[in-house]
Amino acid sequence: MPLRTARTSGVGRSMTYTAAALPSRSSLRVWLAAASVLSLLMGGNAVAETLNFDNAPAGMPPDGWTLTMTGRGEPKWTVETEPSAPSKPNVLKQSGRATFPLAIKSDTAIRNGFVEVKFKAVSGSEDRAAGLIWRAKDANNYYVVRANALEDNVVLYKTIKGVRTSLEIVGRKAGYGVSTPVTSGQWHVLRCDFAASRFKVTYDGKSLFEVEDASIVDAGMIGLWTKADSVTLFDDLTYGEIK
């Protein structure tokens, strides 16, 4: 019996099967959907934009952002000159205090894509965190993945109507995020690729985990996040939509 070979775009692996082993139409649709998501998570065709805050005046909030919070408090987002910045001279700094300070890029609307940032956790006694948000409708509805230098872990949450809930990792029945060193005073890279209901988290170039959730399915804004009294620096925010 002749062999046939199928290849999923962007995956780089082929699967060989006999004609007698062809899946049913329903299972084929499921397989194709999974292959499509996998292809998107592994890159797809993305148009990326990088923001390094170097053209903004130091000491001022950046233009084009909604600087807000989930909960209560007084967040403070300012562009600052930073000698250690990955792309000199400026960074975006959060030095206020709130439940969850947010900086939302107002002109973005991405459903499938990615967001990545370089961050340095500077200080914070209650928390010392840096996060990325995506599919944000407003300050109370979004996904967020954050790295915490006091807990040495990376966790992905959904925030719905202002309530934050951690999400289970695919292939694991219990647990809270993934333990990994998040050293204070050093620059790290945090990234999330998101397509349909699948999210893939990468930290310092290493794939950490994936999450499956369909609470927010529409396109939304991307942005940055911290918690409580975290003083955090951000640079080289890169994001893009995958077509």
Coordinates of N, CA and C in Angstrom, one line a residue:
M1 N 0.8 -1.2 0.0 CA 0.0 0.0 0.0 C 0.9 1.2 0.0
P2 N 0.6 2.3 -0.8 CA 1.5 3.4 -0.9 C 1.5 4.2 0.4
L3 N 2.6 4.9 0.6 CA 2.7 5.8 1.8 C 2.5 7.2 1.4
R4 N 1.9 8.0 2.3 CA 1.7 9.4 2.0 C 2.3 10.2 3.1
T5 N 2.8 11.4 2.8 CA 3.5 12.2 3.8 C 2.9 13.5 4.0
A6 N 2.6 13.9 5.2 CA 2.0 15.2 5.5 C 3.0 16.0 6.3
R7 N 3.1 17.3 6.0 CA 4.0 18.2 6.7 C 3.3 19.4 7.2
T8 N 3.4 19.8 8.5 CA 2.8 20.9 9.1 C 3.7 22.1 8.9
S9 N 3.2 23.3 8.5 CA 4.0 24.4 8.2 C 4.6 24.9 9.5
G10 N 5.9 25.2 9.4 CA 6.6 25.8 10.5 C 7.1 24.8 11.5
V11 N 6.7 23.5 11.5 CA 7.1 22.6 12.5 C 8.4 21.8 12.1
G12 N 8.5 21.5 10.8 CA 9.7 20.9 10.3 C 9.8 19.4 10.5
R13 N 8.7 18.8 10.8 CA 8.7 17.4 11.0 C 7.6 16.8 10.1
S14 N 7.8 15.6 9.5 CA 6.9 15.0 8.6 C 6.3 13.7 9.3
M15 N 5.1 13.3 8.9 CA 4.5 12.2 9.5 C 4.1 11.3 8.3
T16 N 4.5 10.0 8.4 CA 4.2 9.1 7.3 C 3.1 8.1 7.8
Y17 N 2.1 7.8 6.9 CA 1.1 6.9 7.3 C 0.6 6.2 6.1
T18 N -0.1 5.0 6.3 CA -0.7 4.3 5.2 C -2.1 4.8 4.9
A19 N -2.6 4.6 3.7 CA -3.9 5.1 3.4 C -4.9 4.5 4.3
A20 N -4.7 3.2 4.7 CA -5.7 2.6 5.6 C -5.7 3.2 6.9
A21 N -4.7 4.0 7.3 CA -4.6 4.6 8.6 C -5.1 6.0 8.6
L22 N -5.7 6.5 7.5 CA -6.1 7.9 7.4 C -7.2 8.1 8.5
P23 N -7.1 9.3 9.2 CA -8.1 9.6 10.2 C -9.5 10.0 9.6
S24 N -10.5 9.9 10.5 CA -11.8 10.3 10.0 C -11.8 11.8 9.9
R25 N -12.9 12.3 9.2 CA -13.0 13.8 9.0 C -13.0 14.6 10.3
S26 N -13.7 14.1 11.3 CA -13.7 14.8 12.5 C -12.4 14.8 13.2
S27 N -11.7 13.7 13.3 CA -10.4 13.7 13.9 C -9.4 14.4 13.1
L28 N -9.5 14.4 11.8 CA -8.6 15.2 10.9 C -8.7 16.7 11.2
R29 N -10.0 17.1 11.4 CA -10.2 18.5 11.7 C -9.5 18.9 13.0
V30 N -9.6 18.0 14.0 CA -8.9 18.3 15.3 C -7.4 18.3 15.1
W31 N -6.9 17.3 14.3 CA -5.5 17.3 14.1 C -5.0 18.5 13.4
L32 N -5.7 19.0 12.4 CA -5.3 20.1 11.6 C -5.4 21.4 12.5
A33 N -6.4 21.5 13.4 CA -6.4 22.6 14.3 C -5.2 22.7 15.2
A34 N -4.9 21.5 15.7 CA -3.8 21.4 16.6 C -2.5 21.7 15.9
A35 N -2.3 21.3 14.7 CA -1.1 21.6 13.9 C -1.0 23.0 13.6
S36 N -2.2 23.7 13.3 CA -2.2 25.1 13.1 C -1.7 25.9 14.3
V37 N -2.3 25.6 15.5 CA -1.8 26.2 16.7 C -0.4 26.1 16.9
L38 N 0.1 24.8 16.7 CA 1.5 24.5 17.0 C 2.4 25.3 16.0
S39 N 2.0 25.4 14.8 CA 2.7 26.2 13.8 C 2.8 27.7 14.2
L40 N 1.6 28.2 14.7 CA 1.6 29.6 15.1 C 2.5 29.8 16.3
L41 N 2.5 28.9 17.3 CA 3.3 29.0 18.5 C 4.8 29.0 18.2
M42 N 5.1 28.3 17.1 CA 6.5 28.2 16.7 C 7.0 29.3 15.7
G43 N 6.2 30.3 15.6 CA 6.7 31.4 14.8 C 5.7 32.0 13.8
G44 N 5.2 31.1 12.9 CA 4.2 31.6 11.9 C 4.9 32.8 11.1
N45 N 4.0 33.6 10.5 CA 4.5 34.8 9.8 C 4.2 36.1 10.7
A46 N 5.1 36.5 11.5 CA 4.8 37.6 12.4 C 5.5 38.9 11.9
V47 N 4.8 40.0 12.1 CA 5.4 41.3 11.9 C 5.7 41.9 13.3
A48 N 6.9 42.1 13.6 CA 7.3 42.5 15.0 C 7.6 44.0 15.1
E49 N 7.3 44.5 16.2 CA 7.7 45.9 16.6 C 8.4 45.9 17.9
T50 N 9.5 46.7 18.0 CA 10.2 46.8 19.3 C 10.2 48.2 19.8
L51 N 9.9 48.3 21.1 CA 9.9 49.6 21.8 C 11.0 49.6 22.8
N52 N 11.9 50.6 22.7 CA 13.0 50.7 23.7 C 13.0 52.0 24.5
F53 N 12.0 52.8 24.3 CA 11.8 54.0 25.1 C 12.9 55.1 25.0
D54 N 13.8 54.9 24.0 CA 15.0 55.8 23.9 C 14.7 57.1 23.3
N55 N 13.5 57.3 22.6 CA 13.2 58.6 22.1 C 12.3 59.4 23.0
A56 N 11.9 58.8 24.1 CA 11.0 59.5 25.1 C 11.9 60.3 26.1
P57 N 11.4 61.5 26.6 CA 12.1 62.3 27.5 C 12.2 61.6 28.9
A58 N 13.3 61.5 29.5 CA 13.5 60.9 30.8 C 12.7 61.7 31.9
G59 N 12.2 60.9 32.8 CA 11.4 61.5 33.9 C 9.9 61.7 33.6
M60 N 9.5 61.3 32.4 CA 8.1 61.5 31.9 C 7.5 60.1 31.6
P61 N 6.2 60.0 31.7 CA 5.5 58.8 31.2 C 5.6 58.7 29.7
P62 N 5.6 57.5 29.1 CA 5.7 57.4 27.7 C 4.3 57.7 27.0
D63 N 4.4 58.2 25.8 CA 3.2 58.5 25.0 C 2.7 57.2 24.5
G64 N 1.3 57.2 24.2 CA 0.7 56.0 23.6 C 0.4 54.9 24.6
W65 N 0.5 55.1 25.8 CA 0.2 54.1 26.8 C -0.9 54.5 27.8
T66 N -1.7 53.5 28.3 CA -2.6 53.7 29.4 C -1.9 53.2 30.6
L67 N -1.6 54.1 31.5 CA -0.8 53.8 32.7 C -1.8 53.7 33.9
T68 N -2.1 52.5 34.3 CA -3.2 52.3 35.2 C -2.9 51.2 36.2
M69 N -3.9 50.5 36.7 CA -3.7 49.4 37.6 C -5.0 48.6 37.7
T70 N -4.8 47.4 38.2 CA -5.9 46.5 38.7 C -5.9 46.6 40.2
G71 N -7.1 47.0 40.7 CA -7.1 47.2 42.2 C -7.0 48.6 42.6
R72 N -6.2 48.8 43.7 CA -6.0 50.1 44.2 C -4.5 50.5 44.4
G73 N -4.3 51.8 44.5 CA -2.9 52.2 44.8 C -2.5 53.4 43.9
E74 N -1.2 53.6 43.8 CA -0.7 54.7 43.0 C 0.5 54.2 42.2
P75 N 0.3 53.6 41.1 CA 1.4 53.2 40.2 C 2.2 54.4 39.7
K76 N 3.4 54.2 39.4 CA 4.2 55.3 38.8 C 5.1 54.7 37.7
W77 N 4.7 55.0 36.4 CA 5.5 54.5 35.3 C 6.2 55.7 34.6
T78 N 7.5 55.7 34.6 CA 8.3 56.8 34.0 C 9.4 56.2 33.1
V79 N 9.8 57.0 32.1 CA 11.0 56.7 31.3 C 12.2 57.2 32.1
E80 N 13.2 56.4 32.2 CA 14.4 56.8 33.0 C 15.6 56.4 32.3
T81 N 16.7 57.2 32.4 CA 18.0 56.9 31.9 C 18.6 55.8 32.8
E82 N 19.1 54.7 32.2 CA 19.6 53.6 33.0 C 20.9 53.1 32.3
P83 N 22.1 53.2 33.0 CA 23.4 52.8 32.5 C 23.4 51.3 32.0
S84 N 22.6 50.4 32.7 CA 22.7 49.0 32.4 C 21.7 48.6 31.3
A85 N 20.9 49.5 30.8 CA 19.9 49.2 29.8 C 20.4 48.4 28.7
P86 N 19.7 47.3 28.3 CA 20.1 46.5 27.1 C 20.3 47.3 25.9
S87 N 19.3 48.3 25.6 CA 19.5 49.2 24.5 C 19.5 50.6 25.2
K88 N 20.6 51.2 25.2 CA 20.8 52.5 25.9 C 20.2 53.7 25.1
P89 N 19.7 54.7 25.8 CA 20.0 55.0 27.2 C 18.8 54.7 28.2
N90 N 17.6 54.6 27.6 CA 16.4 54.6 28.5 C 15.8 53.3 28.8
V91 N 15.0 53.2 29.8 CA 14.1 52.1 30.2 C 12.8 52.7 30.6
L92 N 11.8 51.8 30.8 CA 10.6 52.1 31.4 C 10.6 51.6 32.8
K93 N 10.3 52.4 33.8 CA 10.5 52.0 35.2 C 9.1 52.2 35.9
Q94 N 8.8 51.1 36.7 CA 7.6 51.2 37.6 C 8.1 51.3 39.0
S95 N 7.8 52.4 39.7 CA 8.3 52.6 41.0 C 7.3 53.0 42.0
G96 N 6.0 52.9 41.6 CA 4.9 53.2 42.5 C 4.5 52.0 43.3
R97 N 3.3 52.1 43.9 CA 2.8 51.0 44.6 C 1.3 50.8 44.4
A98 N 0.9 49.6 44.0 CA -0.6 49.4 43.7 C -0.8 47.9 43.8
T99 N -2.0 47.5 43.7 CA -2.3 46.0 43.7 C -1.6 45.4 42.6
F100 N -1.9 45.8 41.3 CA -1.2 45.4 40.1 C -1.0 46.6 39.2
P101 N 0.1 47.3 39.2 CA 0.4 48.3 38.3 C 0.4 47.8 36.8
L102 N -0.2 48.6 35.9 CA -0.3 48.2 34.5 C 0.1 49.3 33.6
A103 N 0.9 48.9 32.5 CA 1.1 49.9 31.4 C 0.6 49.2 30.2
I104 N -0.4 49.7 29.6 CA -1.1 49.1 28.5 C -0.8 49.8 27.2
K105 N -0.3 49.2 26.2 CA -0.1 49.8 24.9 C -1.4 50.0 24.2
S106 N -1.9 51.3 24.2 CA -3.2 51.6 23.8 C -3.6 51.2 22.4
D107 N -2.7 51.3 21.4 CA -3.0 51.1 20.0 C -2.8 49.7 19.5
T108 N -2.7 48.7 20.4 CA -2.5 47.3 20.0 C -3.8 46.6 20.1
A109 N -4.0 45.6 19.2 CA -5.1 44.7 19.2 C -4.7 43.4 18.5
I110 N -4.2 42.4 19.3 CA -3.6 41.2 18.8 C -4.4 40.0 19.4
R111 N -4.8 39.1 18.5 CA -5.4 37.8 19.0 C -4.4 36.7 19.1
N112 N -3.7 36.5 17.9 CA -2.6 35.5 17.9 C -1.3 36.2 17.6
G113 N -0.3 35.9 18.5 CA 1.0 36.6 18.3 C 1.9 36.3 19.4
F114 N 2.7 37.3 19.8 CA 3.7 37.1 20.8 C 4.0 38.4 21.5
V115 N 4.5 38.4 22.7 CA 5.0 39.6 23.4 C 6.2 39.2 24.2
E116 N 7.3 40.0 24.2 CA 8.5 39.7 24.8 C 9.1 41.0 25.4
V117 N 9.8 40.8 26.5 CA 10.4 42.0 27.1 C 11.6 41.6 27.9
K118 N 12.6 42.5 28.0 CA 13.7 42.4 28.9 C 13.4 43.2 30.2
F119 N 13.7 42.6 31.3 CA 13.3 43.2 32.6 C 14.4 43.0 33.6
K120 N 14.4 43.9 34.6 CA 15.3 43.8 35.8 C 14.5 44.1 37.0
A121 N 14.4 43.1 37.9 CA 13.7 43.3 39.2 C 14.7 44.0 40.1
V122 N 14.4 45.2 40.5 CA 15.3 46.1 41.3 C 15.1 45.9 42.8
S123 N 13.9 46.1 43.3 CA 13.6 46.0 44.7 C 12.1 45.7 44.9
G124 N 11.8 45.5 46.2 CA 10.4 45.3 46.7 C 10.5 44.3 47.8
S125 N 9.8 44.6 48.9 CA 9.8 43.7 50.1 C 8.6 42.9 50.1
E126 N 7.5 43.4 49.6 CA 6.3 42.6 49.5 C 6.3 41.7 48.2
D127 N 6.8 42.3 47.2 CA 6.9 41.6 45.9 C 8.0 42.2 45.1
R128 N 8.5 41.4 44.1 CA 9.5 41.8 43.2 C 9.3 41.2 41.9
A129 N 8.4 41.7 41.1 CA 7.8 41.0 40.0 C 7.9 41.8 38.7
A130 N 7.9 41.1 37.6 CA 7.8 41.7 36.2 C 6.9 40.8 35.4
G131 N 6.0 41.4 34.7 CA 5.0 40.6 33.9 C 4.7 41.2 32.5
L132 N 4.2 40.4 31.7 CA 3.6 40.7 30.4 C 2.1 40.4 30.3
I133 N 1.4 41.3 29.7 CA 0.0 41.0 29.5 C -0.4 41.0 28.0
W134 N -1.5 40.3 27.7 CA -1.9 40.2 26.3 C -3.4 40.0 26.3
R135 N -4.1 40.2 25.2 CA -5.5 40.2 25.0 C -6.3 41.0 26.1
A136 N -5.7 42.1 26.5 CA -6.3 43.0 27.5 C -7.5 43.7 26.9
K137 N -8.6 43.6 27.5 CA -9.8 44.4 27.2 C -9.7 45.8 27.9
D138 N -9.3 45.7 29.2 CA -9.1 46.9 30.0 C -8.2 46.5 31.2
A139 N -8.2 47.3 32.2 CA -7.4 47.0 33.4 C -7.8 45.9 34.3
N140 N -9.0 45.3 34.0 CA -9.5 44.2 34.8 C -9.7 42.9 34.1
N141 N -9.3 42.9 32.8 CA -9.5 41.7 32.0 C -8.4 41.5 31.0
Y142 N -7.5 40.5 31.3 CA -6.3 40.2 30.5 C -5.7 38.9 31.0
Y143 N -4.7 38.4 30.2 CA -3.8 37.4 30.6 C -2.5 38.0 31.0
V144 N -1.8 37.4 32.0 CA -0.5 37.9 32.4 C 0.4 36.7 32.8
V145 N 1.6 36.8 32.3 CA 2.6 35.9 32.8 C 3.7 36.7 33.5
R146 N 4.1 36.3 34.7 CA 5.0 37.1 35.5 C 6.1 36.2 36.1
A147 N 7.3 36.9 36.2 CA 8.4 36.3 36.9 C 8.6 37.0 38.2
N148 N 8.9 36.2 39.3 CA 9.0 36.8 40.6 C 10.4 36.5 41.2
A149 N 11.1 37.6 41.6 CA 12.5 37.4 42.1 C 12.5 37.0 43.6
L150 N 11.4 37.2 44.3 CA 11.3 36.7 45.7 C 10.9 35.3 45.8
E151 N 10.1 34.8 44.8 CA 9.6 33.4 44.8 C 10.4 32.5 43.9
D152 N 11.3 33.1 43.0 CA 12.0 32.3 42.0 C 11.1 31.4 41.2
N153 N 10.1 32.0 40.6 CA 9.2 31.2 39.7 C 8.6 32.1 38.7
V154 N 8.0 31.4 37.7 CA 7.2 32.0 36.6 C 5.8 31.4 36.6
V155 N 4.8 32.3 36.6 CA 3.4 31.8 36.6 C 2.6 32.5 35.6
L156 N 1.6 31.8 35.0 CA 0.7 32.5 34.1 C -0.7 32.5 34.7
Y157 N -1.4 33.6 34.6 CA -2.7 33.9 35.2 C -3.7 34.4 34.1
K158 N -4.9 34.3 34.5 CA -6.0 35.1 33.8 C -6.5 36.0 34.8
T159 N -6.8 37.3 34.4 CA -7.5 38.2 35.3 C -8.9 38.5 34.6
I160 N -9.9 38.2 35.3 CA -11.3 38.4 34.8 C -12.0 39.2 35.8
K161 N -12.6 40.3 35.4 CA -13.3 41.2 36.3 C -12.5 41.6 37.5
G162 N -11.2 41.7 37.3 CA -10.3 42.1 38.4 C -9.8 41.0 39.3
V163 N -10.3 39.8 39.1 CA -9.9 38.7 39.9 C -8.8 37.8 39.2
R164 N -7.7 37.7 39.8 CA -6.5 36.9 39.2 C -6.6 35.5 39.6
T165 N -6.4 34.6 38.6 CA -6.4 33.1 38.9 C -5.3 32.5 38.1
S166 N -4.5 31.7 38.8 CA -3.4 31.0 38.1 C -4.0 29.9 37.3
L167 N -3.3 29.6 36.2 CA -3.8 28.5 35.2 C -2.9 27.3 35.3
E168 N -3.5 26.1 35.1 CA -2.8 24.9 35.2 C -1.9 24.7 33.9
I169 N -0.8 24.0 34.1 CA 0.2 23.8 33.0 C -0.3 22.5 32.3
V170 N -0.2 22.6 31.0 CA -0.6 21.4 30.2 C 0.3 20.2 30.5
G171 N -0.3 19.1 30.7 CA 0.5 17.9 31.0 C 0.8 17.7 32.5
R172 N 0.3 18.6 33.4 CA 0.6 18.5 34.8 C -0.7 18.8 35.5
K173 N -1.0 17.9 36.5 CA -2.3 17.9 37.2 C -2.4 19.0 38.3
A174 N -1.3 19.3 38.9 CA -1.3 20.3 40.0 C 0.0 21.1 40.0
G175 N 0.1 22.0 40.9 CA 1.3 22.8 41.0 C 1.0 24.3 40.7
Y176 N 2.0 25.1 40.9 CA 1.9 26.6 40.7 C 3.0 27.1 39.9
G177 N 2.8 27.3 38.6 CA 3.9 27.8 37.8 C 5.0 26.9 37.7
V178 N 6.2 27.4 37.4 CA 7.4 26.7 37.3 C 8.5 27.4 38.1
S179 N 9.2 26.6 38.9 CA 10.4 27.2 39.7 C 11.6 27.4 38.8
T180 N 12.1 28.6 38.9 CA 13.3 28.9 38.1 C 14.0 30.2 38.7
P181 N 15.3 30.3 38.7 CA 15.9 31.4 39.3 C 15.6 32.7 38.6
V182 N 15.1 33.7 39.4 CA 14.9 35.1 38.9 C 15.7 36.0 39.7
T183 N 16.9 36.3 39.3 CA 17.9 37.0 40.1 C 17.6 38.5 40.1
S184 N 17.5 39.1 41.3 CA 17.4 40.5 41.3 C 18.6 41.2 40.8
G185 N 18.4 42.4 40.2 CA 19.6 43.2 39.8 C 20.2 42.7 38.5
Q186 N 19.6 41.7 37.8 CA 20.1 41.2 36.5 C 19.0 41.3 35.5
W187 N 19.4 41.5 34.2 CA 18.4 41.5 33.2 C 18.0 40.1 32.7
H188 N 16.7 39.9 32.5 CA 16.2 38.6 32.1 C 15.3 38.9 30.9
V189 N 14.9 37.8 30.2 CA 13.9 37.9 29.1 C 12.7 37.1 29.3
L190 N 11.6 37.6 29.2 CA 10.3 36.9 29.4 C 9.5 37.0 28.1
R191 N 8.9 35.9 27.7 CA 8.2 35.9 26.4 C 6.9 35.0 26.5
C192 N 5.9 35.4 25.8 CA 4.7 34.5 25.7 C 4.3 34.5 24.2
D193 N 4.2 33.3 23.6 CA 3.6 33.1 22.3 C 2.1 32.6 22.5
F194 N 1.2 33.3 21.9 CA -0.2 32.9 22.1 C -1.0 32.7 20.8
A195 N -1.7 31.6 20.7 CA -2.5 31.3 19.5 C -3.7 30.5 19.9
A196 N -4.9 31.0 19.5 CA -6.1 30.4 19.9 C -6.2 30.3 21.4
S197 N -6.3 29.1 22.0 CA -6.4 29.0 23.5 C -5.1 28.4 24.0
R198 N -4.0 28.4 23.3 CA -2.7 27.9 23.7 C -1.7 28.9 23.9
F199 N -1.0 28.9 25.0 CA 0.0 29.9 25.4 C 1.3 29.2 25.7
K200 N 2.4 29.6 25.2 CA 3.7 29.0 25.4 C 4.6 30.1 26.0
V201 N 5.2 29.8 27.2 CA 6.0 30.7 28.0 C 7.5 30.3 27.8
T202 N 8.3 31.3 27.5 CA 9.7 31.2 27.4 C 10.4 32.2 28.3
Y203 N 11.5 31.7 29.0 CA 12.2 32.6 30.0 C 13.7 32.4 29.8
D204 N 14.3 33.5 29.6 CA 15.8 33.5 29.3 C 16.2 32.5 28.2
G205 N 15.3 32.5 27.2 CA 15.6 31.6 26.0 C 15.2 30.2 26.2
K206 N 14.7 29.8 27.4 CA 14.3 28.4 27.6 C 12.8 28.3 27.7
S207 N 12.3 27.3 26.9 CA 10.8 27.0 27.0 C 10.5 26.4 28.3
L208 N 9.5 27.1 29.0 CA 9.2 26.6 30.4 C 8.0 25.8 30.4
F209 N 6.9 26.2 29.8 CA 5.6 25.5 29.9 C 4.6 26.0 29.0
E210 N 3.5 25.3 28.8 CA 2.3 25.8 28.0 C 1.1 25.7 28.8
V211 N 0.1 26.5 28.5 CA -1.2 26.6 29.2 C -2.3 26.6 28.2
E212 N -3.4 26.0 28.5 CA -4.6 26.0 27.6 C -5.7 26.7 28.4
D213 N -6.3 27.8 27.7 CA -7.4 28.5 28.4 C -8.1 29.3 27.3
A214 N -9.5 29.3 27.4 CA -10.3 30.0 26.4 C -11.2 31.1 27.1
S215 N -10.7 31.6 28.2 CA -11.5 32.6 28.9 C -11.6 34.0 28.1
I216 N -10.5 34.3 27.4 CA -10.5 35.5 26.6 C -10.0 35.1 25.2
V217 N -10.9 35.2 24.2 CA -10.6 34.7 22.9 C -10.4 35.8 21.9
D218 N -10.9 37.0 22.2 CA -10.8 38.1 21.2 C -9.5 38.8 21.3
A219 N -9.2 39.5 20.2 CA -8.0 40.3 20.2 C -8.0 41.4 21.3
G220 N -6.8 41.7 21.8 CA -6.7 42.7 22.8 C -5.4 43.4 22.9
M221 N -5.2 44.2 23.8 CA -4.0 45.0 23.9 C -2.9 44.2 24.7
I222 N -1.6 44.6 24.4 CA -0.5 44.1 25.1 C 0.0 45.1 26.1
G223 N 0.9 44.6 27.0 CA 1.4 45.6 28.0 C 2.3 45.0 29.0
L224 N 2.6 45.8 30.1 CA 3.5 45.4 31.1 C 2.8 45.4 32.5
W225 N 3.3 44.7 33.4 CA 2.6 44.5 34.7 C 3.7 44.3 35.8
T226 N 3.3 44.8 37.0 CA 4.1 44.5 38.2 C 3.1 44.3 39.3
K227 N 3.6 44.1 40.5 CA 2.8 43.8 41.7 C 3.3 44.6 42.9
A228 N 2.3 45.1 43.7 CA 2.6 45.7 45.0 C 3.7 46.7 44.9
D229 N 4.8 46.5 45.7 CA 5.8 47.5 45.8 C 7.0 47.2 44.9
S230 N 6.8 46.4 43.9 CA 7.9 46.0 43.0 C 8.4 47.3 42.3
V231 N 9.7 47.4 42.3 CA 10.4 48.4 41.5 C 11.1 47.6 40.4
T232 N 10.7 47.9 39.2 CA 11.1 47.0 38.0 C 11.4 47.9 36.8
L233 N 12.4 47.5 36.1 CA 12.8 48.2 34.9 C 12.5 47.3 33.7
F234 N 12.0 47.9 32.6 CA 11.7 47.2 31.4 C 12.4 47.8 30.2
D235 N 12.8 47.0 29.2 CA 13.4 47.5 28.0 C 13.1 46.5 26.8
D236 N 13.3 47.1 25.6 CA 13.1 46.2 24.4 C 11.9 45.4 24.4
L237 N 10.7 46.0 24.6 CA 9.4 45.4 24.5 C 9.2 45.1 23.0
T238 N 9.1 43.8 22.7 CA 8.8 43.4 21.3 C 7.5 42.6 21.2
Y239 N 6.7 42.9 20.2 CA 5.4 42.2 20.1 C 5.1 42.2 18.6
G240 N 4.2 41.2 18.3 CA 3.8 41.1 16.9 C 2.6 40.2 16.8
E241 N 1.9 40.4 15.7 CA 0.7 39.5 15.4 C 1.1 38.5 14.3
I242 N 0.6 37.3 14.5 CA 0.9 36.2 13.6 C -0.3 36.0 12.7
K243 N -0.1 36.1 11.4 CA -1.2 36.0 10.5 C -1.4 34.5 10.0

